[in-house]
Each structure stands twice: as C-alpha cells, then as structure tokens.
PDB file of C-alpha atoms in Angstrom:
ATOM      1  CA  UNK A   1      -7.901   9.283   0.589  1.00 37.00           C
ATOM      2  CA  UNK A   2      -9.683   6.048   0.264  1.00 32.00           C
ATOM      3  CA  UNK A   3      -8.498   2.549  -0.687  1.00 33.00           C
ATOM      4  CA  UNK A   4     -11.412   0.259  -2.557  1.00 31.00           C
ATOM      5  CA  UNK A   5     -10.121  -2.864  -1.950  1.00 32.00           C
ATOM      6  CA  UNK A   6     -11.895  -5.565  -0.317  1.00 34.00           C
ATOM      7  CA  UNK A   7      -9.476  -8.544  -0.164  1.00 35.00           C
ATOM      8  CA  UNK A   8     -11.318 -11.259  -2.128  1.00 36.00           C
ATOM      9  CA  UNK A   9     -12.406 -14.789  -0.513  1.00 34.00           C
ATOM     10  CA  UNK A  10     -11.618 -17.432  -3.428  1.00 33.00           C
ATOM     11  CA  UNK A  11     -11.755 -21.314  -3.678  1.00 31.00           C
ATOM     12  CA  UNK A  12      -9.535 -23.632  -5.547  1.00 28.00           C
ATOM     13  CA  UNK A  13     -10.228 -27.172  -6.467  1.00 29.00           C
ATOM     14  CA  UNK A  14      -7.412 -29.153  -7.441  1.00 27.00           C
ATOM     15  CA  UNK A  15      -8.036 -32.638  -9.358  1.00 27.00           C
ATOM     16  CA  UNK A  16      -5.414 -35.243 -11.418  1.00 28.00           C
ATOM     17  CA  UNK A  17      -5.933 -36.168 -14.845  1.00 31.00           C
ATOM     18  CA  UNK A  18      -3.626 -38.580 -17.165  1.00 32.00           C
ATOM     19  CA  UNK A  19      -2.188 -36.617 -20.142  1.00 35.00           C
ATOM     20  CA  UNK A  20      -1.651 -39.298 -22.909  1.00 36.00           C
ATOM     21  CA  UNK A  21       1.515 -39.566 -25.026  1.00 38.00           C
ATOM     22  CA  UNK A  22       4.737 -41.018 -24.403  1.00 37.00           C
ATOM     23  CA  UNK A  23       6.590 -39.308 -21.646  1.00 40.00           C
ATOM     24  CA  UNK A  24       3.999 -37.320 -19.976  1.00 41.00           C
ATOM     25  CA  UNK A  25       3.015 -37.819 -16.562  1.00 44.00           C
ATOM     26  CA  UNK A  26      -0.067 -36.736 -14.132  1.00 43.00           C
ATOM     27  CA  UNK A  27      -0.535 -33.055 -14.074  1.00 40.00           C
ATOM     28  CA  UNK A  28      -2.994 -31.020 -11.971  1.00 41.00           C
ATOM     29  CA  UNK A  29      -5.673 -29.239 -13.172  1.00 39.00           C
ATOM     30  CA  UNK A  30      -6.949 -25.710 -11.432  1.00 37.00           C
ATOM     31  CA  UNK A  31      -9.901 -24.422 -11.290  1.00 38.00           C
ATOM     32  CA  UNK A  32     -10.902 -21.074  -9.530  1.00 42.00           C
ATOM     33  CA  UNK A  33     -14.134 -19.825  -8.020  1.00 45.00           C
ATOM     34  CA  UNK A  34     -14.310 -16.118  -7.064  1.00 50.00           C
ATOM     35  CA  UNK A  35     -16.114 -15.493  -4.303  1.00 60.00           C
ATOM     36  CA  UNK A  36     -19.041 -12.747  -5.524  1.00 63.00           C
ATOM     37  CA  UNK A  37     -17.022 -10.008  -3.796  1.00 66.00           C
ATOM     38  CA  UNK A  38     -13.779 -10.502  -5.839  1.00 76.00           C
ATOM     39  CA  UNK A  39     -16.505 -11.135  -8.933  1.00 81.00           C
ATOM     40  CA  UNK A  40     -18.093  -7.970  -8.395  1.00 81.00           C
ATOM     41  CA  UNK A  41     -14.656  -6.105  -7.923  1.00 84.00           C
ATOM     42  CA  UNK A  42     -13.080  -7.061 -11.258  1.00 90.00           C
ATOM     43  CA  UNK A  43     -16.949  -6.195 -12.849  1.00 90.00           C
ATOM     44  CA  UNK A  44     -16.780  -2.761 -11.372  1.00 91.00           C
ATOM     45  CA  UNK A  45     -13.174  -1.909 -12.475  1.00 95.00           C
ATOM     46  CA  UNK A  46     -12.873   0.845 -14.929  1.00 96.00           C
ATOM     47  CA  UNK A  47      -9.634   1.965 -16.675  1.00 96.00           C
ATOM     48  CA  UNK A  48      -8.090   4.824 -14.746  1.00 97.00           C
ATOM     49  CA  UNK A  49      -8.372   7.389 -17.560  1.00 96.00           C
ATOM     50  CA  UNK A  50     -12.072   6.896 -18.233  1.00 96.00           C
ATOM     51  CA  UNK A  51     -13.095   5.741 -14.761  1.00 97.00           C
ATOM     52  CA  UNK A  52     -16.168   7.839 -13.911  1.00 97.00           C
ATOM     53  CA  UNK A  53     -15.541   7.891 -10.109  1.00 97.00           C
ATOM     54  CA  UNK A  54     -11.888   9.274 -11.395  1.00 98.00           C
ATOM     55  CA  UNK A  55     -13.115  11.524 -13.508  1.00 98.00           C
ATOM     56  CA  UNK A  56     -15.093  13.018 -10.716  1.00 98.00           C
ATOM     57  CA  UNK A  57     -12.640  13.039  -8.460  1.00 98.00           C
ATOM     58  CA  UNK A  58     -10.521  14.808 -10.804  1.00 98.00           C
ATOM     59  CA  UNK A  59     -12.830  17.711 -11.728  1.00 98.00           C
ATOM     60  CA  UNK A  60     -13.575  17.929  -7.962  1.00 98.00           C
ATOM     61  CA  UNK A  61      -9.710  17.952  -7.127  1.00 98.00           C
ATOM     62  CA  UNK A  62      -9.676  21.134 -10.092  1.00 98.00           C
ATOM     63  CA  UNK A  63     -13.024  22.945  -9.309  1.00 98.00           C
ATOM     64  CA  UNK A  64     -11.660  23.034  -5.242  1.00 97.00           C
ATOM     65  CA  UNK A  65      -8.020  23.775  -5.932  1.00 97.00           C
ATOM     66  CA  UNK A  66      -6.832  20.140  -3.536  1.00 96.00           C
ATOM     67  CA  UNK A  67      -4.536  17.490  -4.413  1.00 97.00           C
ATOM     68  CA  UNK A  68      -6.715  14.125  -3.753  1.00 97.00           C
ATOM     69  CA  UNK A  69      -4.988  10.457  -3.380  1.00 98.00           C
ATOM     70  CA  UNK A  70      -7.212   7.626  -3.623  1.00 97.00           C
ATOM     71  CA  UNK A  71      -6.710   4.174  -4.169  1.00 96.00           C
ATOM     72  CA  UNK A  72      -9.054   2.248  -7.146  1.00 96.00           C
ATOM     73  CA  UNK A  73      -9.002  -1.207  -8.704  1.00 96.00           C
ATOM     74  CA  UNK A  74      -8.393  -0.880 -12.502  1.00 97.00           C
ATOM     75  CA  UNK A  75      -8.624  -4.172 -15.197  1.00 96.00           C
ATOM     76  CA  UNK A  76      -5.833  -5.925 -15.976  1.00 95.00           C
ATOM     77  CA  UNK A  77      -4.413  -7.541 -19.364  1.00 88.00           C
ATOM     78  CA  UNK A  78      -5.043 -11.076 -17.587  1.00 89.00           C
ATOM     79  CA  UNK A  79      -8.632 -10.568 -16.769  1.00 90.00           C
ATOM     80  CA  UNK A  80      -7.197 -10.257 -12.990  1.00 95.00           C
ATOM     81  CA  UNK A  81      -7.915  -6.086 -11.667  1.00 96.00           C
ATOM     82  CA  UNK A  82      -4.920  -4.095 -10.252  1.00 97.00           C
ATOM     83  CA  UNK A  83      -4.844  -2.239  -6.894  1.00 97.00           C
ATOM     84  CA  UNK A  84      -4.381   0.873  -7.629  1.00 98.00           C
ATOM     85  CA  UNK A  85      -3.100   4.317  -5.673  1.00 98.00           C
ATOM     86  CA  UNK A  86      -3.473   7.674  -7.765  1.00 98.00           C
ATOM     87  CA  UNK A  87      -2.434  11.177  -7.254  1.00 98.00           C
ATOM     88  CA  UNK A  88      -4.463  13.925  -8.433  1.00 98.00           C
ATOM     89  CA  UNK A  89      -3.058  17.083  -8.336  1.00 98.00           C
ATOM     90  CA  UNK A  90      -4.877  20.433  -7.903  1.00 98.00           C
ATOM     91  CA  UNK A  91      -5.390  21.004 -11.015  1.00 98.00           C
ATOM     92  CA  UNK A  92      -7.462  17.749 -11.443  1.00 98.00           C
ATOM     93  CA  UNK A  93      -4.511  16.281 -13.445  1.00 98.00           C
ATOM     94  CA  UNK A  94      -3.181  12.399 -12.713  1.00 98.00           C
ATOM     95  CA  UNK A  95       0.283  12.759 -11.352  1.00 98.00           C
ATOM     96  CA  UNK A  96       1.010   9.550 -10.565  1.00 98.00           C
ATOM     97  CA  UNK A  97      -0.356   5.973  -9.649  1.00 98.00           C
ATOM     98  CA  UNK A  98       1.427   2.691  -8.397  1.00 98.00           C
ATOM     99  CA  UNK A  99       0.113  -0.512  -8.851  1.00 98.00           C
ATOM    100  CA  UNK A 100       0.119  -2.815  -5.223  1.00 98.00           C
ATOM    101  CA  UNK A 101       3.637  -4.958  -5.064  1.00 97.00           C
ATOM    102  CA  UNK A 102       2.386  -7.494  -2.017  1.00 96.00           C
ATOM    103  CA  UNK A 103      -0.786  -9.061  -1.987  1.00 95.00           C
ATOM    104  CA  UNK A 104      -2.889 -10.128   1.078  1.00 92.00           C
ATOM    105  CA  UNK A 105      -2.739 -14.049   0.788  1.00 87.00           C
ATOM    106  CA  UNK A 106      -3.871 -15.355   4.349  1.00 79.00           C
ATOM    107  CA  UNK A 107      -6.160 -18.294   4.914  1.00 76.00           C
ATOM    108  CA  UNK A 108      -9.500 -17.921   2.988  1.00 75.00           C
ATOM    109  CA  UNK A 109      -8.467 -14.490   1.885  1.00 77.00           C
ATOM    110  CA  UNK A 110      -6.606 -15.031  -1.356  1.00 84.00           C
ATOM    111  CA  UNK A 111      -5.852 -11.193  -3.343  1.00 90.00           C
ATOM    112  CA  UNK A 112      -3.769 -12.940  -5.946  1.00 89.00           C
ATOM    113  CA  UNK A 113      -6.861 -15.198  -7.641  1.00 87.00           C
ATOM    114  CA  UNK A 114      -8.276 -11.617  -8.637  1.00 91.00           C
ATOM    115  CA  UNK A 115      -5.610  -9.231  -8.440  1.00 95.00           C
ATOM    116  CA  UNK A 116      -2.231  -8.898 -10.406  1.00 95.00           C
ATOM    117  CA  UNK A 117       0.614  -7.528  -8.807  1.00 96.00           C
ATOM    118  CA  UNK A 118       2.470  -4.631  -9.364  1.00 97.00           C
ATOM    119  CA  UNK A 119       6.015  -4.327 -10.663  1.00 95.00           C
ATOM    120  CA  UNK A 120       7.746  -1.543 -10.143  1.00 97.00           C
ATOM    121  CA  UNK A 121       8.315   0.707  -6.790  1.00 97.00           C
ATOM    122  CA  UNK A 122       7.194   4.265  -8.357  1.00 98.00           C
ATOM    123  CA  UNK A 123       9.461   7.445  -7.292  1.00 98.00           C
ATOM    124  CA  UNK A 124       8.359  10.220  -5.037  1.00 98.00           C
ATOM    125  CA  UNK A 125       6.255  12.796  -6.928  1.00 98.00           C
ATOM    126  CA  UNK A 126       6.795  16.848  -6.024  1.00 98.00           C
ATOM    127  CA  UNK A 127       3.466  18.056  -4.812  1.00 98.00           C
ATOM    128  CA  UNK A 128       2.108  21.081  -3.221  1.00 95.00           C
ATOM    129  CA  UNK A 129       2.544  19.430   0.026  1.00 96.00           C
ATOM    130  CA  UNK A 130       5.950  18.028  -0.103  1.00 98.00           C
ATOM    131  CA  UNK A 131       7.459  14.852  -1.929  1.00 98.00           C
ATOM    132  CA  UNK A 132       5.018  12.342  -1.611  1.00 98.00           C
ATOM    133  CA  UNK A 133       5.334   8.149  -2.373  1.00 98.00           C
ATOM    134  CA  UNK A 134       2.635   6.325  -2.696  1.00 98.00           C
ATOM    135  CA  UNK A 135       1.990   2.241  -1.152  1.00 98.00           C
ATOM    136  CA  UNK A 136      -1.412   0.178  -0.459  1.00 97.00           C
ATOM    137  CA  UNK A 137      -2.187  -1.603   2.599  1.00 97.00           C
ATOM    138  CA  UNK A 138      -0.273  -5.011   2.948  1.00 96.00           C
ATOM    139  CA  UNK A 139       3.041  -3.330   1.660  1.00 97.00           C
ATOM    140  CA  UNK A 140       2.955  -1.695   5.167  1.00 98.00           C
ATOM    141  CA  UNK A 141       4.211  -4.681   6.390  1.00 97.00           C
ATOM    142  CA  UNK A 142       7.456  -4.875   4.225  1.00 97.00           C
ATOM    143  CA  UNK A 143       9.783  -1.990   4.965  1.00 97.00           C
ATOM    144  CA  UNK A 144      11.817  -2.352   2.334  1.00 96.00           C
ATOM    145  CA  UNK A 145       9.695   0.197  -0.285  1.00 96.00           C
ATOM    146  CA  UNK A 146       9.301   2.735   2.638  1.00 97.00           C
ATOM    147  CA  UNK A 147      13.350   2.870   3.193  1.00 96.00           C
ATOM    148  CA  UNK A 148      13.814   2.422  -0.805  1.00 96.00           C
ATOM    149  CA  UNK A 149      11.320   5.870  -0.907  1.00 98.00           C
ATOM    150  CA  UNK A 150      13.152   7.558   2.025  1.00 97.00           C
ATOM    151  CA  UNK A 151      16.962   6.900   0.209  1.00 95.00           C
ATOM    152  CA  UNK A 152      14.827   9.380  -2.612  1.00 97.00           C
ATOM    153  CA  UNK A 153      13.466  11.898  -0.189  1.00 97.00           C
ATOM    154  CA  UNK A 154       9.952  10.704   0.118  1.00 98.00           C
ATOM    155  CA  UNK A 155       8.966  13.366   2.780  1.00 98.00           C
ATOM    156  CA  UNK A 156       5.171  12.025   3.304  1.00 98.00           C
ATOM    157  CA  UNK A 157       4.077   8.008   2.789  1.00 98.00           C
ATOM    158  CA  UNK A 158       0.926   7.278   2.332  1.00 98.00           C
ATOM    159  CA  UNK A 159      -0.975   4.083   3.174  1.00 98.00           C
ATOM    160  CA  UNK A 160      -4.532   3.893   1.483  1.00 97.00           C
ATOM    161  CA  UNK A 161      -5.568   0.390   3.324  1.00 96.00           C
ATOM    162  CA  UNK A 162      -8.611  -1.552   4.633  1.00 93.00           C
ATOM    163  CA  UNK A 163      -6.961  -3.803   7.511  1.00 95.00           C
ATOM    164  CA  UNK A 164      -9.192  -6.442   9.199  1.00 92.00           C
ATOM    165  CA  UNK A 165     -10.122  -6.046  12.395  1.00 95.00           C
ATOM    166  CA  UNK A 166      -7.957  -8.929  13.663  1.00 94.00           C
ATOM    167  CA  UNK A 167      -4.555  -7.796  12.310  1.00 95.00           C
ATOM    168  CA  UNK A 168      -5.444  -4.140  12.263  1.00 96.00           C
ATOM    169  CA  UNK A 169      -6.169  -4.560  16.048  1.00 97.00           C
ATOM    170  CA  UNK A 170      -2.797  -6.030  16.488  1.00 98.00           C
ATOM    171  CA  UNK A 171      -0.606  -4.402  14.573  1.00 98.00           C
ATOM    172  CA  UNK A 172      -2.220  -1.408  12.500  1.00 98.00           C
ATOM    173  CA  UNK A 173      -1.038   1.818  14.868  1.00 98.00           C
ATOM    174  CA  UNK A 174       2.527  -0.357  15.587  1.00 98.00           C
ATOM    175  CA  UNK A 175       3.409  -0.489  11.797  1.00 98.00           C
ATOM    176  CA  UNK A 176       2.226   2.935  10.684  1.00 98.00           C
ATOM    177  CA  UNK A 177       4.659   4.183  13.262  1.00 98.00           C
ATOM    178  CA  UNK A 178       7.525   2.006  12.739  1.00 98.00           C
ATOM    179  CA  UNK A 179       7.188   3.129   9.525  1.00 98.00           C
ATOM    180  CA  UNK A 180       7.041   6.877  10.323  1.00 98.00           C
ATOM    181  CA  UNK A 181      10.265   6.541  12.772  1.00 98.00           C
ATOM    182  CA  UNK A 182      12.557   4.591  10.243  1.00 97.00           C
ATOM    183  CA  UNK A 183      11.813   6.591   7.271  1.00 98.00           C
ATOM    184  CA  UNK A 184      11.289  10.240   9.210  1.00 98.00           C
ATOM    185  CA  UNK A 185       8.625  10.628   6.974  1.00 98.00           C
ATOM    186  CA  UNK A 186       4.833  11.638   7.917  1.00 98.00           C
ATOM    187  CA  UNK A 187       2.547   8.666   7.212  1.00 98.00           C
ATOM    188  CA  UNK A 188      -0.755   9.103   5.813  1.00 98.00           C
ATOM    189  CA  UNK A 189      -2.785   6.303   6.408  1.00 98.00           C
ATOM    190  CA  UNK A 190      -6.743   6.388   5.629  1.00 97.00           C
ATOM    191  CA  UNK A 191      -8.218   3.190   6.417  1.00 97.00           C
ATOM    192  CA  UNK A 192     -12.106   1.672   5.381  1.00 95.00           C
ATOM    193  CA  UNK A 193     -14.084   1.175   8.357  1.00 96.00           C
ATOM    194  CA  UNK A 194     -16.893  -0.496   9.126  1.00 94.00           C
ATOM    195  CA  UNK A 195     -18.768  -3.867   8.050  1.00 91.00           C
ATOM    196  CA  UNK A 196     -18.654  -4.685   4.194  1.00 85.00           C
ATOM    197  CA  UNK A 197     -21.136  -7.693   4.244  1.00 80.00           C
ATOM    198  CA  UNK A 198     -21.976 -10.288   6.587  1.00 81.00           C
ATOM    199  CA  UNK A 199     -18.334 -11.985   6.541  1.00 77.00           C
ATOM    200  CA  UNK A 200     -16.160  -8.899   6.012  1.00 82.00           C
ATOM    201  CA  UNK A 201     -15.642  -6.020   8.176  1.00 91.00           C
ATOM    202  CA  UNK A 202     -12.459  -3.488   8.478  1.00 95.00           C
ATOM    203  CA  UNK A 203     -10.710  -1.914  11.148  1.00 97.00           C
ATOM    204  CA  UNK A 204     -11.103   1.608  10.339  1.00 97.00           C
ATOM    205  CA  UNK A 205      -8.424   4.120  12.326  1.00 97.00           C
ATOM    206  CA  UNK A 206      -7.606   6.456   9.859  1.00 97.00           C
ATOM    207  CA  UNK A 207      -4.051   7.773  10.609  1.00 98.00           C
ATOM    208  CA  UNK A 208      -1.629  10.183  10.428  1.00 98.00           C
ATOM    209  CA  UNK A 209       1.863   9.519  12.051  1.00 98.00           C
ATOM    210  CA  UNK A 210       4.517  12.464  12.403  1.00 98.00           C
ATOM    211  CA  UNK A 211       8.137  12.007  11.497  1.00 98.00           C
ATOM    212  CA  UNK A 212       9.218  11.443  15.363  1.00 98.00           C
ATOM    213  CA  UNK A 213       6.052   8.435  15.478  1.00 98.00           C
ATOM    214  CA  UNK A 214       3.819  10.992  17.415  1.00 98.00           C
ATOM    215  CA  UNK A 215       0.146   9.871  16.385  1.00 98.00           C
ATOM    216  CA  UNK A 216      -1.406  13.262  14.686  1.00 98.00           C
ATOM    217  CA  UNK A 217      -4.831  11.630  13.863  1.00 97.00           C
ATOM    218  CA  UNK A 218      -6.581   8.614  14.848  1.00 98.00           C
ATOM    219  CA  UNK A 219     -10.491   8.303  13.006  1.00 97.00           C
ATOM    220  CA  UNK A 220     -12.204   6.425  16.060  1.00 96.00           C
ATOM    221  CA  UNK A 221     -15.404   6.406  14.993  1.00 95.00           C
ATOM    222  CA  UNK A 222     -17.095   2.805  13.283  1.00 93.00           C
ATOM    223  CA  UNK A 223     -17.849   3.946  10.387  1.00 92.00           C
ATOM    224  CA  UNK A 224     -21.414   4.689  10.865  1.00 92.00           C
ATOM    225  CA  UNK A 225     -20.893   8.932  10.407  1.00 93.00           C
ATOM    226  CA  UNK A 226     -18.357  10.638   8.132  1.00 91.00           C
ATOM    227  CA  UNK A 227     -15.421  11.427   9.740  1.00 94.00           C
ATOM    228  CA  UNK A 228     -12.755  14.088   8.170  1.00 94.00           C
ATOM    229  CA  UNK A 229      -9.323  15.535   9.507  1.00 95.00           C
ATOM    230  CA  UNK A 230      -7.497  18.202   9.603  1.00 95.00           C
ATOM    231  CA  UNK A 231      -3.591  17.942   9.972  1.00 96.00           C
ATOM    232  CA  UNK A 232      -0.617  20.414   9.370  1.00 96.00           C
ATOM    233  CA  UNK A 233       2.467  19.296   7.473  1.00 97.00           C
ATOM    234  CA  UNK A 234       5.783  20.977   8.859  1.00 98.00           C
ATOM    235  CA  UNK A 235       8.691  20.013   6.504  1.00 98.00           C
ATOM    236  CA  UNK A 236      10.635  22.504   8.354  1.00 98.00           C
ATOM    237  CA  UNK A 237      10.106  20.010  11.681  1.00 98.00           C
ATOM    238  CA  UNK A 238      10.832  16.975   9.992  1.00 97.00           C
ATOM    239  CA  UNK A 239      14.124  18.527   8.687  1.00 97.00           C
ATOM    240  CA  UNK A 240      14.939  18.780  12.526  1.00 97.00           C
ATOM    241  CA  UNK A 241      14.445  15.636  13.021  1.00 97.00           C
ATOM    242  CA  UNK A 242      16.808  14.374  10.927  1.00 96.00           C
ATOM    243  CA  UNK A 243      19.292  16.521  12.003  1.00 96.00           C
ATOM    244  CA  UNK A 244      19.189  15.306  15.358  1.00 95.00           C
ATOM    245  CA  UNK A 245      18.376  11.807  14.656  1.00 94.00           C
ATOM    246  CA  UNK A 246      20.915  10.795  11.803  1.00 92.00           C
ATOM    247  CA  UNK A 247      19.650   7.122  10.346  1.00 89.00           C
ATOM    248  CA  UNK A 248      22.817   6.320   8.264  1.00 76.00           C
ATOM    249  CA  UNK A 249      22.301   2.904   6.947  1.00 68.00           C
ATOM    250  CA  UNK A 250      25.186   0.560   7.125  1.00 66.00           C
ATOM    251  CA  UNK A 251      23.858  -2.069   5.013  1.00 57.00           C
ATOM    252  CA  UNK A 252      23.713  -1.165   1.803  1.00 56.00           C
ATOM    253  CA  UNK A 253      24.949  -3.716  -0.712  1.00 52.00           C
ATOM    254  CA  UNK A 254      28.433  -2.017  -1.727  1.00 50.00           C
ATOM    255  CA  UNK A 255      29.364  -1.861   2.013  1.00 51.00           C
ATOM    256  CA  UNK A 256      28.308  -5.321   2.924  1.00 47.00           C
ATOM    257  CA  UNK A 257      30.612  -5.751  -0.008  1.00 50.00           C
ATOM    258  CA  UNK A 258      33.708  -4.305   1.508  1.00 52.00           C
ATOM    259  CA  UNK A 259      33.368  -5.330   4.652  1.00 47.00           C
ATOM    260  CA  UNK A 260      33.694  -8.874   3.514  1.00 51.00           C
ATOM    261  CA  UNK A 261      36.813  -8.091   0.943  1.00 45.00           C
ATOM    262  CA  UNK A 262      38.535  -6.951   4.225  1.00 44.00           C
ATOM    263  CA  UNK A 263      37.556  -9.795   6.315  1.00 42.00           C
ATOM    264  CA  UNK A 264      38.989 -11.659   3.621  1.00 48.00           C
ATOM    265  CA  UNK A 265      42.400  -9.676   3.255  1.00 45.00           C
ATOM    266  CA  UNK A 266      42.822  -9.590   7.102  1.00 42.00           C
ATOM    267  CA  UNK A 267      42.036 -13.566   7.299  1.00 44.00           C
TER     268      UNK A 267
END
C-alpha cells in the first residue's frame, strides 16, 4: 500500500475592488498560487481507469495472484485532483476506491486549493482477506468513519497516509491504535517516509495495529532502503475479542432520542 499525496503548500492573495451598479458593495477578489508541488500533482494525475501506474499495478495484482491497495490522485471535474484509495483484487480487477472526506488544512499546508473532497463514506468490500474499508491519512483523526465502518463489519481499516514528521511524531502510533481498540478492527497503515524536497519530509512508520491495539508492525527504517512486511490476519482472534470486550454504543441518535422523551415524561 502506498498513499501519493504530498499535502500541497499554496498562497492566496486577497485584494478589494468596487463593483459598479446600484446596490452592490466591495467584494473580494481571490487569487491562488499553487506551490510547484501541488502544480505538479494535479499535472501528473491520470484517470483511475487509464492510469498507467494503475494499470500496472493491476496486471501485477493478476499475474501474482495478491489483492493490492494503494492510494493515487485522480483529476477532478473542477480542475482540483482527488485523493484517491483503490482496491485491486487478485484478479487485477478495481473493487473499490473512496475519494478523501477531510483535507489537511494547517498553516502553509492548504490540501483544499488543489484537492476536492470526497463525498460519500464507501462500504466495506468482501476480500480474500476479510471485509476491508478503506480511509486516507487526515481522516485518521476523525473517528466517526472508522465507527460508521465498524457498525458494517469492517474487519480490517486501512490508512494509506504520509504524516509529517511533527504530528506523526506526536500522534501517528496513538491514533492508529485508538482506532484499532474502538473499532476491534486490524489497522493497516502504510505511511511515505523520507524527505520529498527541501521543505517536505514524512514520518514514515508503516503500521499494522491488531484488534486489541497490540502494534504488529512498525517500518523503522528512513526511507533510504525498501522495507516490506509480513503480517498474519486472524479473524478468528478478533472474533474473541469482541466477545470478551462488548463495545455497545449508547449514543446512537434514536436512543439519545428516547432518553430525552422520558426525561421529558418523568419531568
């Protein structure tokens, strides 16, 4: 698994203007300058179909008989790119894809000026290794998908990503297994490493979290030598899990609901 994304730097300049005519007041004009990075992402973005890196991957993902996820940028009706995650099954076929819901707007780093987001939260898919949903990155922040996959029986997450080394420092290994724990899911988090140009380098620390939060995998290395892992997926073992750790939610919408008819009737 691999996640493209760089998150762009971008500039905006702001200035006032009068707009003639009768009641019409001052209005602010915007103008946007990509930073080459974000430029050279949307130039590079190839429609998923007909992408020749997915094409590759997909005879690749037929030819050795393995399911592949990897996460692209593909062009968007706006002349913005989408951040993409795909499955390819075994047999080299797209299974599914989801387009990234959150976007990583901090400081200088501003996703949205190149990249749409997505609009839907897209349903586990049945794969040879279990039932599999699919996020990017900066939705690992935001449990809300994760629990919204786990109420469908999403049995593995995964987290294509490319933290900086600031806030993947901080909080990378913390969220990944948050995320494992309240979902009882294994996470699957492969992470870019390494420096990207002289202003942008990521994290790195490839991941894979068990359904208890036990760290499986942890890629150490700075990116300088391939690394690859190895990891076994016991359904059977999350199942038990479960079983002895029942997370019944109590605050679902139609029981917030009831709870405050009856505070009302007993009032």
């Amino acid at each position: 698994m691999l996640n493209s994304f760089h998150e762009p730097q971008s500039r905006t300049l702001s200035t006032s203007c009068e707009n003639g005519g009768r009641g019409r007041g001052k209005s602010k004009a915007h103008i946007v300058e990509f930073d080459p990075l974000a430029q050279e992402s949307i130039a590079l973005a190839r429609p998923m179909e007909t992408s020749p890196f997915m094409l590759g991957l997909r005879k690749a993902a037929r030819e050795s008989s393995l399911a592949i996820n990897v996460g692209i940028h593909v062009p968007s009706s706006n002349g913005k790119i989408l951040n993409r995650s795909c499955w390819i099954d075994e047999k080299g076929d797209i299974q599914a894809s989801y387009d990234k819901l959150h976007l990583f707007d901090y400081k200088d780093l501003k996703e949205s000026n190149s990249v749409e987001a997505g609009k839907k939260i897209v349903s586990p898919i049945s794969t040879v290794v279990g039932r599999v949903g699919l996020m990017i990155c900066f939705d690992l922040r935001f449990p809300e998908i994760s629990l919204a996959l786990k109420r469908q029986d999403a049995q593995i997450i995964t987290y294509p990503s490319a933290f900086t080394v600031p806030t993947g420092t901080a909080h990378w290994e913390v969220l990944l297994r948050a995320r494992a724990v309240e979902t009882q899911a294994y996470v699957f988090a492969a992470a870019q490493v390494g420096q990207h140009n002289e202003k942008r380098r990521s994290y790195g620390h490839s991941m894979v979290i068990d359904p208890w939060g036990k760290v499986l995998v942890d890629l150490t290395g700075d990116g300088t030598v391939s690394e690859i892992a190895v990891v076994d997926i016991d359904l059977e073992y999350r199942e038990k899990i479960k079983e002895a750790m029942p997370l019944l939610r109590r605050t679902c919408t139609s029981t917030i609901l009831k709870h405050k008819l009856l505070f009302r009737e007993v009032r």
